């Protein structure tokens, strides 16, 4: 408390023990530590306040404006709703509660790569390079078509438990919102259907269902959507991985 320099040395030693699973620290201990750091370091308490309460430093609208100023025109955002619940980042210690807003992912293409970064009302997460050349190609060469293509809806029974994705594309002109996209719209009628669901969809034939599926899957927007679904999981896995978590709390 009285000697911040020695405290930092002790902290570095202790955090290494925690990251090596040789010590266990509970949330209450972290909170007490960070509050003490805020009290001691009057010159920049915000550093520890952000660690304690989560940072809201970078807003998605600001990031979009910055990317636009850099001349990047291949970018879009999306969020998913599952029934009345917005999907949230797994394992986030400061994740927003239900009702506090959506968790958006912003994706942009630059220098032959695609980056993704998550934002919500409570937190700003780190950007991650996705190493997805196919998604980069779709964004760079087919963005205009993607914003205009429509996906055919397929009948389903349990609409409130299937994630529905909302997309917004940021072109040179005004933002373009796509109609909400249901995961169901990219499944053939033969795939993973329960007996109850099949009874419900008998009002349309299996053949018609496949025609809708085939029409959807041929669009560039469908190709982008399916890659986004895979990359979304990769993004969450990356920011919640042990490698990334090991960097939390380290003063580089």
mmCIF file of C-alpha atoms in Angstrom:
data_model
loop_
_atom_site.group_PDB
_atom_site.id
_atom_site.type_symbol
_atom_site.label_atom_id
_atom_site.label_comp_id
_atom_site.label_asym_id
_atom_site.label_seq_id
_atom_site.Cartn_x
_atom_site.Cartn_y
_atom_site.Cartn_z
ATOM 1 C CA UNK A 1 0.000 0.000 0.000
ATOM 2 C CA UNK A 2 2.840 2.393 0.824
ATOM 3 C CA UNK A 3 5.324 1.432 -1.889
ATOM 4 C CA UNK A 4 3.751 0.981 -5.346
ATOM 5 C CA UNK A 5 7.047 -0.076 -6.949
ATOM 6 C CA UNK A 6 7.506 -3.010 -4.558
ATOM 7 C CA UNK A 7 3.806 -3.782 -4.876
ATOM 8 C CA UNK A 8 4.169 -4.119 -8.654
ATOM 9 C CA UNK A 9 7.073 -6.548 -8.254
ATOM 10 C CA UNK A 10 5.037 -8.614 -5.813
ATOM 11 C CA UNK A 11 2.057 -8.485 -8.163
ATOM 12 C CA UNK A 12 4.096 -9.768 -11.132
ATOM 13 C CA UNK A 13 5.350 -12.655 -9.016
ATOM 14 C CA UNK A 14 1.895 -13.529 -7.717
ATOM 15 C CA UNK A 15 0.189 -13.282 -11.107
ATOM 16 C CA UNK A 16 2.711 -15.766 -12.502
ATOM 17 C CA UNK A 17 1.717 -18.212 -9.744
ATOM 18 C CA UNK A 18 -1.955 -17.740 -10.606
ATOM 19 C CA UNK A 19 -1.377 -18.266 -14.329
ATOM 20 C CA UNK A 20 0.629 -21.404 -13.595
ATOM 21 C CA UNK A 21 -2.322 -22.721 -11.540
ATOM 22 C CA UNK A 22 -0.177 -22.728 -8.389
ATOM 23 C CA UNK A 23 -2.394 -20.183 -6.635
ATOM 24 C CA UNK A 24 -6.161 -19.623 -6.764
ATOM 25 C CA UNK A 25 -7.624 -16.151 -6.421
ATOM 26 C CA UNK A 26 -11.312 -15.443 -6.030
ATOM 27 C CA UNK A 27 -13.256 -12.523 -7.507
ATOM 28 C CA UNK A 28 -13.507 -10.828 -4.113
ATOM 29 C CA UNK A 29 -9.691 -10.861 -3.846
ATOM 30 C CA UNK A 30 -9.293 -9.298 -7.288
ATOM 31 C CA UNK A 31 -11.850 -6.603 -6.456
ATOM 32 C CA UNK A 32 -10.101 -5.719 -3.198
ATOM 33 C CA UNK A 33 -6.726 -5.603 -4.939
ATOM 34 C CA UNK A 34 -7.927 -3.330 -7.736
ATOM 35 C CA UNK A 35 -9.741 -0.983 -5.365
ATOM 36 C CA UNK A 36 -6.532 -0.659 -3.339
ATOM 37 C CA UNK A 37 -4.611 0.073 -6.544
ATOM 38 C CA UNK A 38 -7.133 2.794 -7.401
ATOM 39 C CA UNK A 39 -6.643 4.356 -3.952
ATOM 40 C CA UNK A 40 -2.842 4.293 -4.121
ATOM 41 C CA UNK A 41 -2.389 5.457 -7.726
ATOM 42 C CA UNK A 42 -4.293 8.734 -7.640
ATOM 43 C CA UNK A 43 -2.598 9.954 -10.821
ATOM 44 C CA UNK A 44 -4.233 7.310 -13.074
ATOM 45 C CA UNK A 45 -6.883 5.367 -11.156
ATOM 46 C CA UNK A 46 -8.814 4.778 -14.402
ATOM 47 C CA UNK A 47 -6.314 2.015 -15.321
ATOM 48 C CA UNK A 48 -7.489 -0.081 -12.388
ATOM 49 C CA UNK A 49 -11.076 1.114 -12.602
ATOM 50 C CA UNK A 50 -11.268 -0.277 -16.145
ATOM 51 C CA UNK A 51 -9.840 -3.596 -14.991
ATOM 52 C CA UNK A 52 -12.317 -3.716 -12.129
ATOM 53 C CA UNK A 53 -15.500 -2.632 -13.857
ATOM 54 C CA UNK A 54 -14.761 -3.354 -17.497
ATOM 55 C CA UNK A 55 -13.748 -0.851 -20.133
ATOM 56 C CA UNK A 56 -16.097 1.062 -22.400
ATOM 57 C CA UNK A 57 -13.267 2.946 -24.028
ATOM 58 C CA UNK A 58 -13.849 2.110 -27.705
ATOM 59 C CA UNK A 59 -17.348 2.219 -29.145
ATOM 60 C CA UNK A 60 -18.295 0.329 -32.301
ATOM 61 C CA UNK A 61 -19.488 3.535 -33.975
ATOM 62 C CA UNK A 62 -16.081 5.115 -33.321
ATOM 63 C CA UNK A 63 -14.296 2.045 -34.692
ATOM 64 C CA UNK A 64 -16.416 2.146 -37.853
ATOM 65 C CA UNK A 65 -15.656 5.852 -38.313
ATOM 66 C CA UNK A 66 -11.924 5.201 -37.839
ATOM 67 C CA UNK A 67 -11.922 2.361 -40.358
ATOM 68 C CA UNK A 68 -13.821 4.538 -42.835
ATOM 69 C CA UNK A 69 -11.263 7.312 -42.419
ATOM 70 C CA UNK A 70 -8.577 4.746 -43.226
ATOM 71 C CA UNK A 71 -10.336 4.077 -46.527
ATOM 72 C CA UNK A 72 -11.715 0.657 -45.538
ATOM 73 C CA UNK A 73 -15.085 0.062 -47.187
ATOM 74 C CA UNK A 74 -15.439 -3.680 -46.687
ATOM 75 C CA UNK A 75 -17.002 -3.945 -43.254
ATOM 76 C CA UNK A 76 -20.207 -5.131 -41.614
ATOM 77 C CA UNK A 77 -21.586 -5.956 -38.189
ATOM 78 C CA UNK A 78 -23.943 -8.634 -36.906
ATOM 79 C CA UNK A 79 -25.579 -9.860 -33.736
ATOM 80 C CA UNK A 80 -27.662 -12.912 -32.922
ATOM 81 C CA UNK A 81 -30.875 -13.234 -30.970
ATOM 82 C CA UNK A 82 -32.142 -16.518 -29.568
ATOM 83 C CA UNK A 83 -35.782 -16.038 -28.743
ATOM 84 C CA UNK A 84 -35.882 -12.936 -26.550
ATOM 85 C CA UNK A 85 -32.310 -13.448 -25.392
ATOM 86 C CA UNK A 86 -29.277 -11.845 -26.996
ATOM 87 C CA UNK A 87 -26.265 -14.102 -27.311
ATOM 88 C CA UNK A 88 -23.332 -13.074 -25.130
ATOM 89 C CA UNK A 89 -19.660 -13.843 -25.076
ATOM 90 C CA UNK A 90 -18.955 -17.012 -23.150
ATOM 91 C CA UNK A 91 -16.680 -16.649 -20.169
ATOM 92 C CA UNK A 92 -16.700 -12.859 -20.064
ATOM 93 C CA UNK A 93 -16.243 -11.661 -16.486
ATOM 94 C CA UNK A 94 -17.953 -8.375 -17.288
ATOM 95 C CA UNK A 95 -20.531 -9.548 -19.834
ATOM 96 C CA UNK A 96 -23.781 -7.580 -20.115
ATOM 97 C CA UNK A 97 -26.859 -8.984 -18.485
ATOM 98 C CA UNK A 98 -30.008 -9.757 -20.466
ATOM 99 C CA UNK A 99 -31.714 -6.499 -21.375
ATOM 100 C CA UNK A 100 -28.538 -4.401 -21.355
ATOM 101 C CA UNK A 101 -28.133 -4.528 -25.108
ATOM 102 C CA UNK A 102 -26.816 -6.707 -27.884
ATOM 103 C CA UNK A 103 -23.316 -8.064 -28.320
ATOM 104 C CA UNK A 104 -22.234 -7.044 -31.812
ATOM 105 C CA UNK A 105 -19.321 -8.352 -33.840
ATOM 106 C CA UNK A 106 -17.747 -5.969 -36.322
ATOM 107 C CA UNK A 107 -15.875 -7.545 -39.252
ATOM 108 C CA UNK A 108 -13.632 -5.711 -41.692
ATOM 109 C CA UNK A 109 -11.306 -6.685 -44.548
ATOM 110 C CA UNK A 110 -7.858 -5.148 -44.872
ATOM 111 C CA UNK A 111 -4.516 -6.243 -46.352
ATOM 112 C CA UNK A 112 -5.811 -9.656 -47.511
ATOM 113 C CA UNK A 113 -7.155 -10.489 -44.047
ATOM 114 C CA UNK A 114 -10.411 -10.269 -42.103
ATOM 115 C CA UNK A 115 -10.564 -9.009 -38.526
ATOM 116 C CA UNK A 116 -13.402 -9.379 -36.040
ATOM 117 C CA UNK A 117 -14.040 -7.453 -32.833
ATOM 118 C CA UNK A 118 -16.919 -7.702 -30.352
ATOM 119 C CA UNK A 119 -18.676 -4.765 -28.679
ATOM 120 C CA UNK A 120 -21.545 -4.366 -26.271
ATOM 121 C CA UNK A 121 -22.805 -1.724 -23.841
ATOM 122 C CA UNK A 122 -20.498 -3.017 -21.103
ATOM 123 C CA UNK A 123 -17.274 -4.056 -22.807
ATOM 124 C CA UNK A 124 -14.994 -3.681 -25.793
ATOM 125 C CA UNK A 125 -13.204 -6.884 -26.739
ATOM 126 C CA UNK A 126 -9.937 -7.273 -28.611
ATOM 127 C CA UNK A 127 -9.809 -7.612 -32.427
ATOM 128 C CA UNK A 128 -8.700 -10.983 -33.814
ATOM 129 C CA UNK A 129 -7.328 -11.825 -37.278
ATOM 130 C CA UNK A 130 -9.468 -14.663 -38.625
ATOM 131 C CA UNK A 131 -7.209 -16.068 -41.396
ATOM 132 C CA UNK A 132 -10.265 -16.669 -43.584
ATOM 133 C CA UNK A 133 -9.307 -15.964 -47.206
ATOM 134 C CA UNK A 134 -12.716 -17.047 -48.497
ATOM 135 C CA UNK A 135 -14.516 -14.514 -46.303
ATOM 136 C CA UNK A 136 -12.040 -11.856 -47.429
ATOM 137 C CA UNK A 137 -12.778 -12.661 -51.073
ATOM 138 C CA UNK A 138 -16.538 -12.477 -50.476
ATOM 139 C CA UNK A 139 -16.246 -9.107 -48.761
ATOM 140 C CA UNK A 140 -13.907 -7.570 -51.318
ATOM 141 C CA UNK A 141 -15.458 -8.884 -54.526
ATOM 142 C CA UNK A 142 -19.133 -9.475 -53.765
ATOM 143 C CA UNK A 143 -20.158 -6.953 -51.117
ATOM 144 C CA UNK A 144 -22.561 -5.049 -53.370
ATOM 145 C CA UNK A 145 -24.395 -8.257 -54.321
ATOM 146 C CA UNK A 146 -24.415 -9.483 -50.735
ATOM 147 C CA UNK A 147 -26.289 -6.389 -49.558
ATOM 148 C CA UNK A 148 -29.008 -6.898 -52.169
ATOM 149 C CA UNK A 149 -29.539 -10.670 -52.071
ATOM 150 C CA UNK A 150 -32.581 -12.034 -50.263
ATOM 151 C CA UNK A 151 -32.859 -15.356 -48.468
ATOM 152 C CA UNK A 152 -35.987 -17.489 -48.753
ATOM 153 C CA UNK A 153 -37.621 -18.345 -45.416
ATOM 154 C CA UNK A 154 -38.436 -21.952 -44.588
ATOM 155 C CA UNK A 155 -41.265 -22.942 -42.276
ATOM 156 C CA UNK A 156 -40.245 -24.100 -38.835
ATOM 157 C CA UNK A 157 -41.897 -24.842 -35.517
ATOM 158 C CA UNK A 158 -39.561 -23.600 -32.818
ATOM 159 C CA UNK A 159 -38.617 -20.196 -34.125
ATOM 160 C CA UNK A 160 -38.030 -18.754 -30.669
ATOM 161 C CA UNK A 161 -35.141 -21.099 -29.818
ATOM 162 C CA UNK A 162 -33.200 -20.849 -33.084
ATOM 163 C CA UNK A 163 -30.661 -18.003 -33.263
ATOM 164 C CA UNK A 164 -31.695 -15.283 -35.704
ATOM 165 C CA UNK A 165 -28.889 -13.121 -37.101
ATOM 166 C CA UNK A 166 -29.150 -9.439 -37.947
ATOM 167 C CA UNK A 167 -26.623 -7.927 -40.378
ATOM 168 C CA UNK A 168 -25.720 -4.346 -41.196
ATOM 169 C CA UNK A 169 -23.278 -3.477 -43.991
ATOM 170 C CA UNK A 170 -21.319 -0.223 -44.084
ATOM 171 C CA UNK A 171 -20.687 0.798 -47.663
ATOM 172 C CA UNK A 172 -19.627 4.139 -49.111
ATOM 173 C CA UNK A 173 -23.244 5.265 -48.862
ATOM 174 C CA UNK A 174 -25.677 4.797 -45.979
ATOM 175 C CA UNK A 175 -25.602 1.550 -43.936
ATOM 176 C CA UNK A 176 -27.621 -1.301 -45.429
ATOM 177 C CA UNK A 177 -29.552 -3.664 -43.162
ATOM 178 C CA UNK A 178 -30.302 -7.177 -44.352
ATOM 179 C CA UNK A 179 -33.478 -8.984 -43.386
ATOM 180 C CA UNK A 180 -32.988 -11.146 -40.262
ATOM 181 C CA UNK A 181 -31.463 -14.504 -41.167
ATOM 182 C CA UNK A 182 -32.525 -17.726 -39.498
ATOM 183 C CA UNK A 183 -30.137 -20.655 -39.234
ATOM 184 C CA UNK A 184 -32.997 -22.882 -40.338
ATOM 185 C CA UNK A 185 -32.946 -21.262 -43.768
ATOM 186 C CA UNK A 186 -29.634 -23.021 -44.475
ATOM 187 C CA UNK A 187 -30.676 -26.549 -43.489
ATOM 188 C CA UNK A 188 -32.149 -29.054 -45.922
ATOM 189 C CA UNK A 189 -35.489 -30.520 -44.983
ATOM 190 C CA UNK A 190 -33.898 -33.924 -44.402
ATOM 191 C CA UNK A 191 -31.308 -32.743 -41.890
ATOM 192 C CA UNK A 192 -31.824 -33.070 -38.141
ATOM 193 C CA UNK A 193 -35.614 -32.797 -38.097
ATOM 194 C CA UNK A 194 -37.575 -34.216 -35.174
ATOM 195 C CA UNK A 195 -40.868 -36.051 -35.675
ATOM 196 C CA UNK A 196 -42.876 -33.106 -34.341
ATOM 197 C CA UNK A 197 -41.089 -30.681 -36.616
ATOM 198 C CA UNK A 198 -41.643 -32.923 -39.632
ATOM 199 C CA UNK A 199 -45.392 -33.107 -38.906
ATOM 200 C CA UNK A 200 -45.461 -29.330 -38.741
ATOM 201 C CA UNK A 201 -43.747 -28.825 -42.097
ATOM 202 C CA UNK A 202 -45.879 -31.321 -44.014
ATOM 203 C CA UNK A 203 -47.789 -28.346 -45.391
ATOM 204 C CA UNK A 204 -44.795 -27.824 -47.683
ATOM 205 C CA UNK A 205 -43.169 -30.696 -49.503
ATOM 206 C CA UNK A 206 -39.625 -31.871 -48.864
ATOM 207 C CA UNK A 207 -38.886 -31.036 -52.479
ATOM 208 C CA UNK A 208 -40.011 -27.435 -52.024
ATOM 209 C CA UNK A 209 -37.918 -27.187 -48.888
ATOM 210 C CA UNK A 210 -34.861 -28.352 -50.790
ATOM 211 C CA UNK A 211 -35.543 -25.878 -53.570
ATOM 212 C CA UNK A 212 -35.565 -23.040 -51.053
ATOM 213 C CA UNK A 213 -32.364 -24.373 -49.514
ATOM 214 C CA UNK A 214 -30.646 -24.692 -52.900
ATOM 215 C CA UNK A 215 -31.730 -21.183 -53.880
ATOM 216 C CA UNK A 216 -30.377 -19.793 -50.603
ATOM 217 C CA UNK A 217 -27.083 -21.627 -50.676
ATOM 218 C CA UNK A 218 -26.229 -20.318 -54.154
ATOM 219 C CA UNK A 219 -26.208 -16.694 -53.024
ATOM 220 C CA UNK A 220 -23.030 -14.911 -51.984
ATOM 221 C CA UNK A 221 -24.833 -13.760 -48.853
ATOM 222 C CA UNK A 222 -25.429 -17.381 -47.817
ATOM 223 C CA UNK A 223 -21.748 -18.159 -48.315
ATOM 224 C CA UNK A 224 -20.821 -15.166 -46.157
ATOM 225 C CA UNK A 225 -23.370 -16.116 -43.498
ATOM 226 C CA UNK A 226 -22.110 -19.672 -43.156
ATOM 227 C CA UNK A 227 -18.486 -18.523 -42.881
ATOM 228 C CA UNK A 228 -19.476 -15.911 -40.312
ATOM 229 C CA UNK A 229 -21.118 -18.639 -38.228
ATOM 230 C CA UNK A 230 -17.845 -20.598 -38.170
ATOM 231 C CA UNK A 231 -15.660 -17.523 -37.611
ATOM 232 C CA UNK A 232 -17.890 -16.294 -34.790
ATOM 233 C CA UNK A 233 -17.135 -19.479 -32.836
ATOM 234 C CA UNK A 234 -13.417 -19.201 -33.659
ATOM 235 C CA UNK A 235 -13.437 -15.609 -32.407
ATOM 236 C CA UNK A 236 -15.022 -16.523 -29.062
ATOM 237 C CA UNK A 237 -12.714 -19.522 -28.674
ATOM 238 C CA UNK A 238 -9.682 -17.314 -29.332
ATOM 239 C CA UNK A 239 -10.462 -14.516 -26.886
ATOM 240 C CA UNK A 240 -11.409 -17.041 -24.196
ATOM 241 C CA UNK A 241 -8.430 -19.321 -24.788
ATOM 242 C CA UNK A 242 -5.767 -19.958 -22.178
ATOM 243 C CA UNK A 243 -3.225 -18.174 -24.365
ATOM 244 C CA UNK A 244 -5.241 -14.964 -24.367
ATOM 245 C CA UNK A 245 -6.294 -15.220 -20.734
ATOM 246 C CA UNK A 246 -2.645 -15.552 -19.727
ATOM 247 C CA UNK A 247 -2.086 -11.993 -20.951
ATOM 248 C CA UNK A 248 -4.777 -10.511 -18.711
ATOM 249 C CA UNK A 249 -3.269 -8.598 -15.827
ATOM 250 C CA UNK A 250 0.268 -8.594 -17.248
ATOM 251 C CA UNK A 251 1.921 -5.208 -17.596
ATOM 252 C CA UNK A 252 3.824 -5.432 -20.879
#
